[in-house]
């Protein structure tokens, strides 16, 4: 019986385990998310002041409104509220993403477990699938 050398696994252990990112990558994602958060907050402030302005205009020329005018204004008001809520929703998505990033549970494809590219996360902070899985999902 030939003595088989003890199979020491040296080369294989060099590969980073699935589910790890380098600190540099994590920092990059963090920076991208933080930048997105800033953008969204600016957008929120702008939208809010625009709405306040519109609201003021509506109030000042509401004299002599008929029912239809009032209806239109209510609709406009609702649209503005949903616009603001949409921004707030995106803000909280990014905030949640930052929290999960700290826990190490952010940025992994929910389907295949591969890391989602930093660029994709920067563009879509709420992305939960990698591009490949996303495409598969859309094709169904
Ligand atoms: Zn995937």
mmCIF file of C-alpha atoms and ligand atoms in Angstrom:
data_model
loop_
_atom_site.group_PDB
_atom_site.id
_atom_site.type_symbol
_atom_site.label_atom_id
_atom_site.label_comp_id
_atom_site.label_asym_id
_atom_site.label_seq_id
_atom_site.Cartn_x
_atom_site.Cartn_y
_atom_site.Cartn_z
ATOM 1 C CA UNK A 1 0.000 0.000 0.000
ATOM 2 C CA UNK A 2 1.430 3.322 -1.115
ATOM 3 C CA UNK A 3 1.410 5.920 1.524
ATOM 4 C CA UNK A 4 -0.719 8.791 0.384
ATOM 5 C CA UNK A 5 0.509 12.101 1.564
ATOM 6 C CA UNK A 6 -1.610 13.782 4.143
ATOM 7 C CA UNK A 7 -3.923 15.995 2.190
ATOM 8 C CA UNK A 8 -3.121 19.325 3.596
ATOM 9 C CA UNK A 9 -5.511 21.890 2.271
ATOM 10 C CA UNK A 10 -3.407 24.905 1.697
ATOM 11 C CA UNK A 11 -4.351 26.376 -1.662
ATOM 12 C CA UNK A 12 -8.098 26.075 -1.206
ATOM 13 C CA UNK A 13 -8.165 27.934 2.068
ATOM 14 C CA UNK A 14 -6.771 31.038 0.461
ATOM 15 C CA UNK A 15 -10.022 31.764 -1.351
ATOM 16 C CA UNK A 16 -12.192 34.189 0.603
ATOM 17 C CA UNK A 17 -15.183 32.442 2.066
ATOM 18 C CA UNK A 18 -18.562 33.196 0.648
ATOM 19 C CA UNK A 19 -20.116 35.945 2.649
ATOM 20 C CA UNK A 20 -17.102 38.108 3.189
ATOM 21 C CA UNK A 21 -16.230 41.433 1.731
ATOM 22 C CA UNK A 22 -13.047 43.333 2.096
ATOM 23 C CA UNK A 23 -13.108 46.269 4.456
ATOM 24 C CA UNK A 24 -12.390 48.535 1.496
ATOM 25 C CA UNK A 25 -15.497 47.309 -0.311
ATOM 26 C CA UNK A 26 -17.624 47.802 2.758
ATOM 27 C CA UNK A 27 -16.275 51.321 3.079
ATOM 28 C CA UNK A 28 -17.101 51.979 -0.567
ATOM 29 C CA UNK A 29 -20.678 50.814 -0.078
ATOM 30 C CA UNK A 30 -20.967 52.868 3.075
ATOM 31 C CA UNK A 31 -19.738 55.975 1.261
ATOM 32 C CA UNK A 32 -22.150 55.363 -1.617
ATOM 33 C CA UNK A 33 -25.067 54.920 0.766
ATOM 34 C CA UNK A 34 -24.106 57.998 2.757
ATOM 35 C CA UNK A 35 -23.926 60.036 -0.460
ATOM 36 C CA UNK A 36 -27.333 58.727 -1.471
ATOM 37 C CA UNK A 37 -28.733 59.651 1.901
ATOM 38 C CA UNK A 38 -27.457 63.209 1.472
ATOM 39 C CA UNK A 39 -29.042 63.443 -1.973
ATOM 40 C CA UNK A 40 -32.353 62.188 -0.702
ATOM 41 C CA UNK A 41 -32.358 64.577 2.238
ATOM 42 C CA UNK A 42 -31.646 67.493 -0.097
ATOM 43 C CA UNK A 43 -34.427 66.295 -2.387
ATOM 44 C CA UNK A 44 -36.744 66.035 0.587
ATOM 45 C CA UNK A 45 -35.967 69.564 1.760
ATOM 46 C CA UNK A 46 -36.435 70.971 -1.725
ATOM 47 C CA UNK A 47 -39.693 69.144 -2.296
ATOM 48 C CA UNK A 48 -40.975 70.225 1.063
ATOM 49 C CA UNK A 49 -40.245 73.898 0.457
ATOM 50 C CA UNK A 50 -41.742 73.714 -3.049
ATOM 51 C CA UNK A 51 -44.867 72.195 -1.600
ATOM 52 C CA UNK A 52 -45.062 74.810 1.113
ATOM 53 C CA UNK A 53 -44.807 77.435 -1.593
ATOM 54 C CA UNK A 54 -47.550 75.813 -3.686
ATOM 55 C CA UNK A 55 -49.683 75.430 -0.624
ATOM 56 C CA UNK A 56 -49.368 79.136 0.089
ATOM 57 C CA UNK A 57 -50.327 80.004 -3.486
ATOM 58 C CA UNK A 58 -53.366 77.799 -3.293
ATOM 59 C CA UNK A 59 -54.487 79.389 -0.066
ATOM 60 C CA UNK A 60 -54.075 82.926 -1.353
ATOM 61 C CA UNK A 61 -56.105 82.415 -4.520
ATOM 62 C CA UNK A 62 -58.774 80.177 -3.110
ATOM 63 C CA UNK A 63 -61.321 82.968 -2.958
ATOM 64 C CA UNK A 64 -64.118 82.250 -5.371
ATOM 65 C CA UNK A 65 -63.187 78.592 -5.852
ATOM 66 C CA UNK A 66 -65.941 76.352 -7.008
ATOM 67 C CA UNK A 67 -66.229 72.662 -6.160
ATOM 68 C CA UNK A 68 -64.115 71.591 -9.121
ATOM 69 C CA UNK A 69 -61.268 73.896 -8.095
ATOM 70 C CA UNK A 70 -61.376 72.557 -4.563
ATOM 71 C CA UNK A 71 -61.342 69.012 -5.937
ATOM 72 C CA UNK A 72 -58.299 69.716 -8.094
ATOM 73 C CA UNK A 73 -56.489 71.257 -5.178
ATOM 74 C CA UNK A 74 -57.215 68.290 -2.950
ATOM 75 C CA UNK A 75 -55.850 65.993 -5.634
ATOM 76 C CA UNK A 76 -52.716 68.106 -6.008
ATOM 77 C CA UNK A 77 -52.265 68.053 -2.263
ATOM 78 C CA UNK A 78 -52.551 64.260 -2.206
ATOM 79 C CA UNK A 79 -50.024 63.913 -4.997
ATOM 80 C CA UNK A 80 -47.596 66.137 -3.131
ATOM 81 C CA UNK A 81 -48.015 64.130 0.046
ATOM 82 C CA UNK A 82 -47.344 60.871 -1.756
ATOM 83 C CA UNK A 83 -44.289 62.452 -3.389
ATOM 84 C CA UNK A 84 -42.906 63.399 0.030
ATOM 85 C CA UNK A 85 -43.774 59.987 1.444
ATOM 86 C CA UNK A 86 -41.967 58.361 -1.460
ATOM 87 C CA UNK A 87 -38.798 60.253 -0.634
ATOM 88 C CA UNK A 88 -39.139 59.432 3.059
ATOM 89 C CA UNK A 89 -39.550 55.779 2.172
ATOM 90 C CA UNK A 90 -36.355 55.839 0.113
ATOM 91 C CA UNK A 91 -34.541 57.578 2.961
ATOM 92 C CA UNK A 92 -35.530 54.868 5.410
ATOM 93 C CA UNK A 93 -34.519 52.174 2.896
ATOM 94 C CA UNK A 94 -31.021 53.649 2.758
ATOM 95 C CA UNK A 95 -30.912 54.021 6.545
ATOM 96 C CA UNK A 96 -31.893 50.395 6.956
ATOM 97 C CA UNK A 97 -29.264 49.434 4.394
ATOM 98 C CA UNK A 98 -26.607 51.241 6.432
ATOM 99 C CA UNK A 99 -27.679 49.440 9.594
ATOM 100 C CA UNK A 100 -27.598 46.077 7.847
ATOM 101 C CA UNK A 101 -24.233 46.917 6.356
ATOM 102 C CA UNK A 102 -22.857 47.337 9.869
ATOM 103 C CA UNK A 103 -24.300 43.978 10.819
ATOM 104 C CA UNK A 104 -22.748 42.455 7.712
ATOM 105 C CA UNK A 105 -26.087 41.339 6.312
ATOM 106 C CA UNK A 106 -26.337 43.889 3.527
ATOM 107 C CA UNK A 107 -25.345 43.585 -0.093
ATOM 108 C CA UNK A 108 -25.755 39.867 -0.613
ATOM 109 C CA UNK A 109 -27.971 38.418 -3.281
ATOM 110 C CA UNK A 110 -31.003 36.879 -1.614
ATOM 111 C CA UNK A 111 -31.109 34.184 -4.243
ATOM 112 C CA UNK A 112 -27.593 33.005 -4.927
ATOM 113 C CA UNK A 113 -25.784 34.505 -1.934
ATOM 114 C CA UNK A 114 -23.159 36.198 -4.051
ATOM 115 C CA UNK A 115 -22.077 39.712 -3.212
ATOM 116 C CA UNK A 116 -23.996 42.361 -5.132
ATOM 117 C CA UNK A 117 -21.519 44.647 -6.924
ATOM 118 C CA UNK A 118 -20.766 47.908 -5.161
ATOM 119 C CA UNK A 119 -21.825 49.923 -8.243
ATOM 120 C CA UNK A 120 -25.225 48.290 -8.275
ATOM 121 C CA UNK A 121 -25.769 48.974 -4.588
ATOM 122 C CA UNK A 122 -24.769 52.584 -5.095
ATOM 123 C CA UNK A 123 -27.311 52.965 -7.883
ATOM 124 C CA UNK A 124 -30.037 50.911 -6.194
ATOM 125 C CA UNK A 125 -29.516 50.904 -2.431
ATOM 126 C CA UNK A 126 -32.565 48.713 -1.994
ATOM 127 C CA UNK A 127 -31.327 46.030 -4.378
ATOM 128 C CA UNK A 128 -31.608 42.567 -2.854
ATOM 129 C CA UNK A 129 -30.637 40.555 -5.924
ATOM 130 C CA UNK A 130 -27.536 40.491 -8.079
ATOM 131 C CA UNK A 131 -27.941 41.481 -11.730
ATOM 132 C CA UNK A 132 -28.032 37.875 -12.939
ATOM 133 C CA UNK A 133 -30.742 36.827 -10.508
ATOM 134 C CA UNK A 134 -32.684 40.007 -11.147
ATOM 135 C CA UNK A 135 -32.709 39.261 -14.866
ATOM 136 C CA UNK A 136 -33.868 35.709 -14.224
ATOM 137 C CA UNK A 137 -36.599 37.051 -11.987
ATOM 138 C CA UNK A 138 -37.810 39.494 -14.645
ATOM 139 C CA UNK A 139 -37.857 36.836 -17.335
ATOM 140 C CA UNK A 140 -40.314 34.685 -15.436
HETATM 141 ZN ZN1 LIG B 1 -27.816 36.324 -7.351
#
